[in-house]
Amino acid sequence: MLKTTTLGLALLLALSACQDGQYAASTRHLAPIPPATLALMSTKGVSAADPILMRAYKKESEIELWKRGADGRYALLKTYPMCRWSGQLGPKTREGDRQAPEGFYAVTPASLNPNSSLYLSFDLGYPNEYDRSLGRTGAHLMVHGSCSSRGCFAMTDEAISELYAVVREAFAGGQRAVQFQSYPFRMTPENLARHRQDPNVAFWRNLKEGSDRFEVTWAEPVVGAAGGRYVFDAGGDEATAGAVARKQADDERQVAALVASGTPAVRLVYEDGGQHRAFRETMMAMGNGLGEVSRPEALAAGPREVAMPASGPVALAGQREPVRGAAARKPPGPGGTEAERQRPRKTFAAAGDGRE
């Protein structure tokens, strides 16, 4: 354990020598993994040096941390609540759209920023090969602290300190890249049934292929891009492919049953992203209590459910049509007109699209 920690300190000191920033003299990036989290690892038979994988879900506002065991399979270690994410459900397509990305990304040692103005941060590696193949733009999309987002996944400073330390020690243990899987929501039949008419559903079903492969094998999927789609474990073994196909068929049967039983088709529309319910409850009960939260007025009501046609053709993935009807006529809430509320606020140091 001492050897791993020493390697981690050396790695981070080398990184901090290559970067400058508002907090260049800070040592917060050297904080150890909390004892309770180390004890949790021990109960699951893993160590700080073992490889990790992360999965993020916008709708649920959570980031899962997975650890790889001696058998090569990943097991869920811990779930962190997101303090803030911005935009809507759906992929990031262009610089300045405030969208937190969805897809499969790689966090490398060079992604770590120990001198972040947002406490600590690591870059997700957007745009990846798939994004670039579609001409998508934007940069510096991160997981960071400070509860402020402009296209990123924001956490509390305490949570990012712990997760940063876990990532750091996995790199010190020899992991070369950490896979970060980002989804609009958990890929359950219930969510797919409800969002079956969303314009992004074809893209989300493509993401589910990678999610299914992970959940069948509990091994990190090999990810590529071809023909405007993600491709997973091309040339993999037939047994795994068969197991994945059976899971997908079973999920589709459950989706069909839910639709037949009257599950409505909806689209969630956010004023500007969301946050974990625990933080929303804190804000409502005690005022803010989280420091400077970006655009708190956009979080007050939560997402609106817009009814979609129960069946019929689905819009092309990635397209965003304006919300019409009662939802579009909703009067502006606190903070002025809609245009004023969409204008970035200078009082928050929000990362995303190179603005850190």
PDB file of N, CA and C in Angstrom, residues 125-181:
ATOM      1  N   GLY A 125     -12.144  13.441 -22.202  1.00  0.00           N
ATOM      2  CA  GLY A 125     -11.624  13.072 -23.512  1.00  0.00           C
ATOM      3  C   GLY A 125     -12.592  13.298 -24.652  1.00  0.00           C
ATOM      4  N   TYR A 126     -13.573  14.201 -24.453  1.00  0.00           N
ATOM      5  CA  TYR A 126     -14.478  14.592 -25.538  1.00  0.00           C
ATOM      6  C   TYR A 126     -13.779  15.629 -26.411  1.00  0.00           C
ATOM      7  N   PRO A 127     -13.883  15.527 -27.734  1.00  0.00           N
ATOM      8  CA  PRO A 127     -14.600  14.516 -28.516  1.00  0.00           C
ATOM      9  C   PRO A 127     -13.759  13.253 -28.705  1.00  0.00           C
ATOM     10  N   ASN A 128     -14.419  12.114 -28.699  1.00  0.00           N
ATOM     11  CA  ASN A 128     -13.730  10.856 -28.948  1.00  0.00           C
ATOM     12  C   ASN A 128     -13.807  10.523 -30.438  1.00  0.00           C
ATOM     13  N   GLU A 129     -13.367   9.333 -30.808  1.00  0.00           N
ATOM     14  CA  GLU A 129     -13.359   8.932 -32.221  1.00  0.00           C
ATOM     15  C   GLU A 129     -14.760   9.004 -32.829  1.00  0.00           C
ATOM     16  N   TYR A 130     -15.753   8.540 -32.086  1.00  0.00           N
ATOM     17  CA  TYR A 130     -17.133   8.566 -32.577  1.00  0.00           C
ATOM     18  C   TYR A 130     -17.602   9.999 -32.795  1.00  0.00           C
ATOM     19  N   ASP A 131     -17.367  10.877 -31.806  1.00  0.00           N
ATOM     20  CA  ASP A 131     -17.789  12.273 -31.923  1.00  0.00           C
ATOM     21  C   ASP A 131     -17.118  12.953 -33.112  1.00  0.00           C
ATOM     22  N   ARG A 132     -15.826  12.716 -33.262  1.00  0.00           N
ATOM     23  CA  ARG A 132     -15.090  13.344 -34.367  1.00  0.00           C
ATOM     24  C   ARG A 132     -15.612  12.880 -35.718  1.00  0.00           C
ATOM     25  N   SER A 133     -16.043  11.619 -35.791  1.00  0.00           N
ATOM     26  CA  SER A 133     -16.550  11.096 -37.066  1.00  0.00           C
ATOM     27  C   SER A 133     -17.833  11.806 -37.481  1.00  0.00           C
ATOM     28  N   LEU A 134     -18.527  12.404 -36.528  1.00  0.00           N
ATOM     29  CA  LEU A 134     -19.771  13.128 -36.805  1.00  0.00           C
ATOM     30  C   LEU A 134     -19.566  14.643 -36.828  1.00  0.00           C
ATOM     31  N   GLY A 135     -18.310  15.082 -36.744  1.00  0.00           N
ATOM     32  CA  GLY A 135     -18.020  16.501 -36.809  1.00  0.00           C
ATOM     33  C   GLY A 135     -18.419  17.276 -35.569  1.00  0.00           C
ATOM     34  N   ARG A 136     -18.503  16.618 -34.427  1.00  0.00           N
ATOM     35  CA  ARG A 136     -18.918  17.298 -33.200  1.00  0.00           C
ATOM     36  C   ARG A 136     -17.763  18.120 -32.624  1.00  0.00           C
ATOM     37  N   THR A 137     -18.088  19.241 -32.007  1.00  0.00           N
ATOM     38  CA  THR A 137     -17.074  20.166 -31.513  1.00  0.00           C
ATOM     39  C   THR A 137     -17.240  20.425 -30.020  1.00  0.00           C
ATOM     40  N   GLY A 138     -16.184  20.966 -29.412  1.00  0.00           N
ATOM     41  CA  GLY A 138     -16.172  21.239 -27.978  1.00  0.00           C
ATOM     42  C   GLY A 138     -14.918  20.625 -27.371  1.00  0.00           C
ATOM     43  N   ALA A 139     -14.568  21.066 -26.177  1.00  0.00           N
ATOM     44  CA  ALA A 139     -13.359  20.555 -25.526  1.00  0.00           C
ATOM     45  C   ALA A 139     -13.444  20.823 -24.035  1.00  0.00           C
ATOM     46  N   HIS A 140     -12.587  20.136 -23.277  1.00  0.00           N
ATOM     47  CA  HIS A 140     -12.464  20.327 -21.832  1.00  0.00           C
ATOM     48  C   HIS A 140     -13.780  20.050 -21.101  1.00  0.00           C
ATOM     49  N   LEU A 141     -14.411  18.942 -21.445  1.00  0.00           N
ATOM     50  CA  LEU A 141     -15.595  18.484 -20.725  1.00  0.00           C
ATOM     51  C   LEU A 141     -15.115  17.570 -19.609  1.00  0.00           C
ATOM     52  N   MET A 142     -15.487  17.883 -18.375  1.00  0.00           N
ATOM     53  CA  MET A 142     -14.836  17.286 -17.215  1.00  0.00           C
ATOM     54  C   MET A 142     -15.806  16.761 -16.169  1.00  0.00           C
ATOM     55  N   VAL A 143     -15.219  16.033 -15.237  1.00  0.00           N
ATOM     56  CA  VAL A 143     -15.814  15.803 -13.922  1.00  0.00           C
ATOM     57  C   VAL A 143     -15.010  16.678 -12.972  1.00  0.00           C
ATOM     58  N   HIS A 144     -15.688  17.516 -12.192  1.00  0.00           N
ATOM     59  CA  HIS A 144     -14.975  18.470 -11.336  1.00  0.00           C
ATOM     60  C   HIS A 144     -15.810  18.817 -10.111  1.00  0.00           C
ATOM     61  N   GLY A 145     -15.248  19.638  -9.240  1.00  0.00           N
ATOM     62  CA  GLY A 145     -15.957  20.088  -8.049  1.00  0.00           C
ATOM     63  C   GLY A 145     -16.692  21.396  -8.293  1.00  0.00           C
ATOM     64  N   SER A 146     -17.080  22.051  -7.203  1.00  0.00           N
ATOM     65  CA  SER A 146     -17.671  23.400  -7.222  1.00  0.00           C
ATOM     66  C   SER A 146     -19.138  23.482  -7.605  1.00  0.00           C
ATOM     67  N   CYS A 147     -19.792  22.364  -7.922  1.00  0.00           N
ATOM     68  CA  CYS A 147     -21.246  22.344  -8.145  1.00  0.00           C
ATOM     69  C   CYS A 147     -21.687  23.350  -9.207  1.00  0.00           C
ATOM     70  N   SER A 148     -20.868  23.548 -10.229  1.00  0.00           N
ATOM     71  CA  SER A 148     -21.176  24.506 -11.291  1.00  0.00           C
ATOM     72  C   SER A 148     -20.870  23.845 -12.621  1.00  0.00           C
ATOM     73  N   SER A 149     -21.801  23.917 -13.575  1.00  0.00           N
ATOM     74  CA  SER A 149     -21.612  23.176 -14.813  1.00  0.00           C
ATOM     75  C   SER A 149     -21.981  23.996 -16.039  1.00  0.00           C
ATOM     76  N   ARG A 150     -21.155  23.831 -17.063  1.00  0.00           N
ATOM     77  CA  ARG A 150     -21.463  24.330 -18.400  1.00  0.00           C
ATOM     78  C   ARG A 150     -21.037  23.245 -19.377  1.00  0.00           C
ATOM     79  N   GLY A 151     -21.667  22.095 -19.259  1.00  0.00           N
ATOM     80  CA  GLY A 151     -21.341  20.960 -20.105  1.00  0.00           C
ATOM     81  C   GLY A 151     -20.559  19.876 -19.393  1.00  0.00           C
ATOM     82  N   CYS A 152     -20.424  19.987 -18.071  1.00  0.00           N
ATOM     83  CA  CYS A 152     -19.625  19.029 -17.302  1.00  0.00           C
ATOM     84  C   CYS A 152     -20.486  18.308 -16.266  1.00  0.00           C
ATOM     85  N   PHE A 153     -19.866  17.332 -15.603  1.00  0.00           N
ATOM     86  CA  PHE A 153     -20.478  16.650 -14.465  1.00  0.00           C
ATOM     87  C   PHE A 153     -19.815  17.200 -13.208  1.00  0.00           C
ATOM     88  N   ALA A 154     -20.571  17.957 -12.418  1.00  0.00           N
ATOM     89  CA  ALA A 154     -20.020  18.612 -11.229  1.00  0.00           C
ATOM     90  C   ALA A 154     -20.410  17.844  -9.973  1.00  0.00           C
ATOM     91  N   MET A 155     -19.471  17.796  -9.038  1.00  0.00           N
ATOM     92  CA  MET A 155     -19.664  17.125  -7.765  1.00  0.00           C
ATOM     93  C   MET A 155     -19.348  18.105  -6.649  1.00  0.00           C
ATOM     94  N   THR A 156     -19.604  17.722  -5.414  1.00  0.00           N
ATOM     95  CA  THR A 156     -19.131  18.534  -4.307  1.00  0.00           C
ATOM     96  C   THR A 156     -17.613  18.420  -4.239  1.00  0.00           C
ATOM     97  N   ASP A 157     -16.973  19.381  -3.581  1.00  0.00           N
ATOM     98  CA  ASP A 157     -15.517  19.334  -3.458  1.00  0.00           C
ATOM     99  C   ASP A 157     -15.060  18.081  -2.715  1.00  0.00           C
ATOM    100  N   GLU A 158     -15.814  17.684  -1.702  1.00  0.00           N
ATOM    101  CA  GLU A 158     -15.461  16.482  -0.938  1.00  0.00           C
ATOM    102  C   GLU A 158     -15.515  15.239  -1.824  1.00  0.00           C
ATOM    103  N   ALA A 159     -16.554  15.150  -2.650  1.00  0.00           N
ATOM    104  CA  ALA A 159     -16.710  13.967  -3.501  1.00  0.00           C
ATOM    105  C   ALA A 159     -15.642  13.916  -4.589  1.00  0.00           C
ATOM    106  N   ILE A 160     -15.332  15.066  -5.227  1.00  0.00           N
ATOM    107  CA  ILE A 160     -14.312  15.040  -6.276  1.00  0.00           C
ATOM    108  C   ILE A 160     -12.938  14.760  -5.683  1.00  0.00           C
ATOM    109  N   SER A 161     -12.698  15.186  -4.446  1.00  0.00           N
ATOM    110  CA  SER A 161     -11.424  14.887  -3.798  1.00  0.00           C
ATOM    111  C   SER A 161     -11.232  13.377  -3.660  1.00  0.00           C
ATOM    112  N   GLU A 162     -12.291  12.693  -3.245  1.00  0.00           N
ATOM    113  CA  GLU A 162     -12.203  11.242  -3.085  1.00  0.00           C
ATOM    114  C   GLU A 162     -12.076  10.538  -4.427  1.00  0.00           C
ATOM    115  N   LEU A 163     -12.924  10.908  -5.383  1.00  0.00           N
ATOM    116  CA  LEU A 163     -12.885  10.227  -6.676  1.00  0.00           C
ATOM    117  C   LEU A 163     -11.566  10.496  -7.397  1.00  0.00           C
ATOM    118  N   TYR A 164     -11.064  11.710  -7.294  1.00  0.00           N
ATOM    119  CA  TYR A 164      -9.771  12.052  -7.892  1.00  0.00           C
ATOM    120  C   TYR A 164      -8.664  11.163  -7.307  1.00  0.00           C
ATOM    121  N   ALA A 165      -8.687  10.977  -5.997  1.00  0.00           N
ATOM    122  CA  ALA A 165      -7.680  10.136  -5.348  1.00  0.00           C
ATOM    123  C   ALA A 165      -7.780   8.688  -5.819  1.00  0.00           C
ATOM    124  N   VAL A 166      -8.999   8.193  -5.994  1.00  0.00           N
ATOM    125  CA  VAL A 166      -9.190   6.820  -6.471  1.00  0.00           C
ATOM    126  C   VAL A 166      -8.638   6.668  -7.890  1.00  0.00           C
ATOM    127  N   VAL A 167      -8.931   7.644  -8.762  1.00  0.00           N
ATOM    128  CA  VAL A 167      -8.413   7.608 -10.128  1.00  0.00           C
ATOM    129  C   VAL A 167      -6.883   7.671 -10.118  1.00  0.00           C
ATOM    130  N   ARG A 168      -6.347   8.575  -9.320  1.00  0.00           N
ATOM    131  CA  ARG A 168      -4.892   8.737  -9.217  1.00  0.00           C
ATOM    132  C   ARG A 168      -4.208   7.430  -8.822  1.00  0.00           C
ATOM    133  N   GLU A 169      -4.739   6.741  -7.818  1.00  0.00           N
ATOM    134  CA  GLU A 169      -4.101   5.512  -7.344  1.00  0.00           C
ATOM    135  C   GLU A 169      -4.256   4.364  -8.340  1.00  0.00           C
ATOM    136  N   ALA A 170      -5.342   4.357  -9.122  1.00  0.00           N
ATOM    137  CA  ALA A 170      -5.478   3.341 -10.169  1.00  0.00           C
ATOM    138  C   ALA A 170      -4.414   3.537 -11.233  1.00  0.00           C
ATOM    139  N   PHE A 171      -4.139   4.799 -11.586  1.00  0.00           N
ATOM    140  CA  PHE A 171      -3.056   5.066 -12.532  1.00  0.00           C
ATOM    141  C   PHE A 171      -1.713   4.665 -11.939  1.00  0.00           C
ATOM    142  N   ALA A 172      -1.508   4.961 -10.661  1.00  0.00           N
ATOM    143  CA  ALA A 172      -0.257   4.581 -10.010  1.00  0.00           C
ATOM    144  C   ALA A 172      -0.083   3.065  -9.990  1.00  0.00           C
ATOM    145  N   GLY A 173      -1.208   2.338  -9.958  1.00  0.00           N
ATOM    146  CA  GLY A 173      -1.158   0.882  -9.972  1.00  0.00           C
ATOM    147  C   GLY A 173      -0.920   0.290 -11.347  1.00  0.00           C
ATOM    148  N   GLY A 174      -0.877   1.144 -12.380  1.00  0.00           N
ATOM    149  CA  GLY A 174      -0.561   0.657 -13.720  1.00  0.00           C
ATOM    150  C   GLY A 174      -1.676   0.794 -14.741  1.00  0.00           C
ATOM    151  N   GLN A 175      -2.877   1.210 -14.348  1.00  0.00           N
ATOM    152  CA  GLN A 175      -3.946   1.375 -15.328  1.00  0.00           C
ATOM    153  C   GLN A 175      -3.591   2.530 -16.265  1.00  0.00           C
ATOM    154  N   ARG A 176      -3.766   2.321 -17.555  1.00  0.00           N
ATOM    155  CA  ARG A 176      -3.345   3.327 -18.532  1.00  0.00           C
ATOM    156  C   ARG A 176      -4.478   4.268 -18.927  1.00  0.00           C
ATOM    157  N   ALA A 177      -5.724   3.811 -18.827  1.00  0.00           N
ATOM    158  CA  ALA A 177      -6.881   4.654 -19.148  1.00  0.00           C
ATOM    159  C   ALA A 177      -8.090   4.111 -18.411  1.00  0.00           C
ATOM    160  N   VAL A 178      -8.924   5.008 -17.920  1.00  0.00           N
ATOM    161  CA  VAL A 178     -10.141   4.637 -17.200  1.00  0.00           C
ATOM    162  C   VAL A 178     -11.333   4.873 -18.121  1.00  0.00           C
ATOM    163  N   GLN A 179     -12.091   3.819 -18.395  1.00  0.00           N
ATOM    164  CA  GLN A 179     -13.277   3.997 -19.237  1.00  0.00           C
ATOM    165  C   GLN A 179     -14.379   4.712 -18.446  1.00  0.00           C
ATOM    166  N   PHE A 180     -14.950   5.742 -19.086  1.00  0.00           N
ATOM    167  CA  PHE A 180     -16.049   6.516 -18.492  1.00  0.00           C
ATOM    168  C   PHE A 180     -17.244   6.361 -19.419  1.00  0.00           C
ATOM    169  N   GLN A 181     -18.249   5.618 -18.960  1.00  0.00           N
ATOM    170  CA  GLN A 181     -19.462   5.392 -19.734  1.00  0.00           C
ATOM    171  C   GLN A 181     -20.511   6.414 -19.292  1.00  0.00           C
TER     172      GLN A 181
END
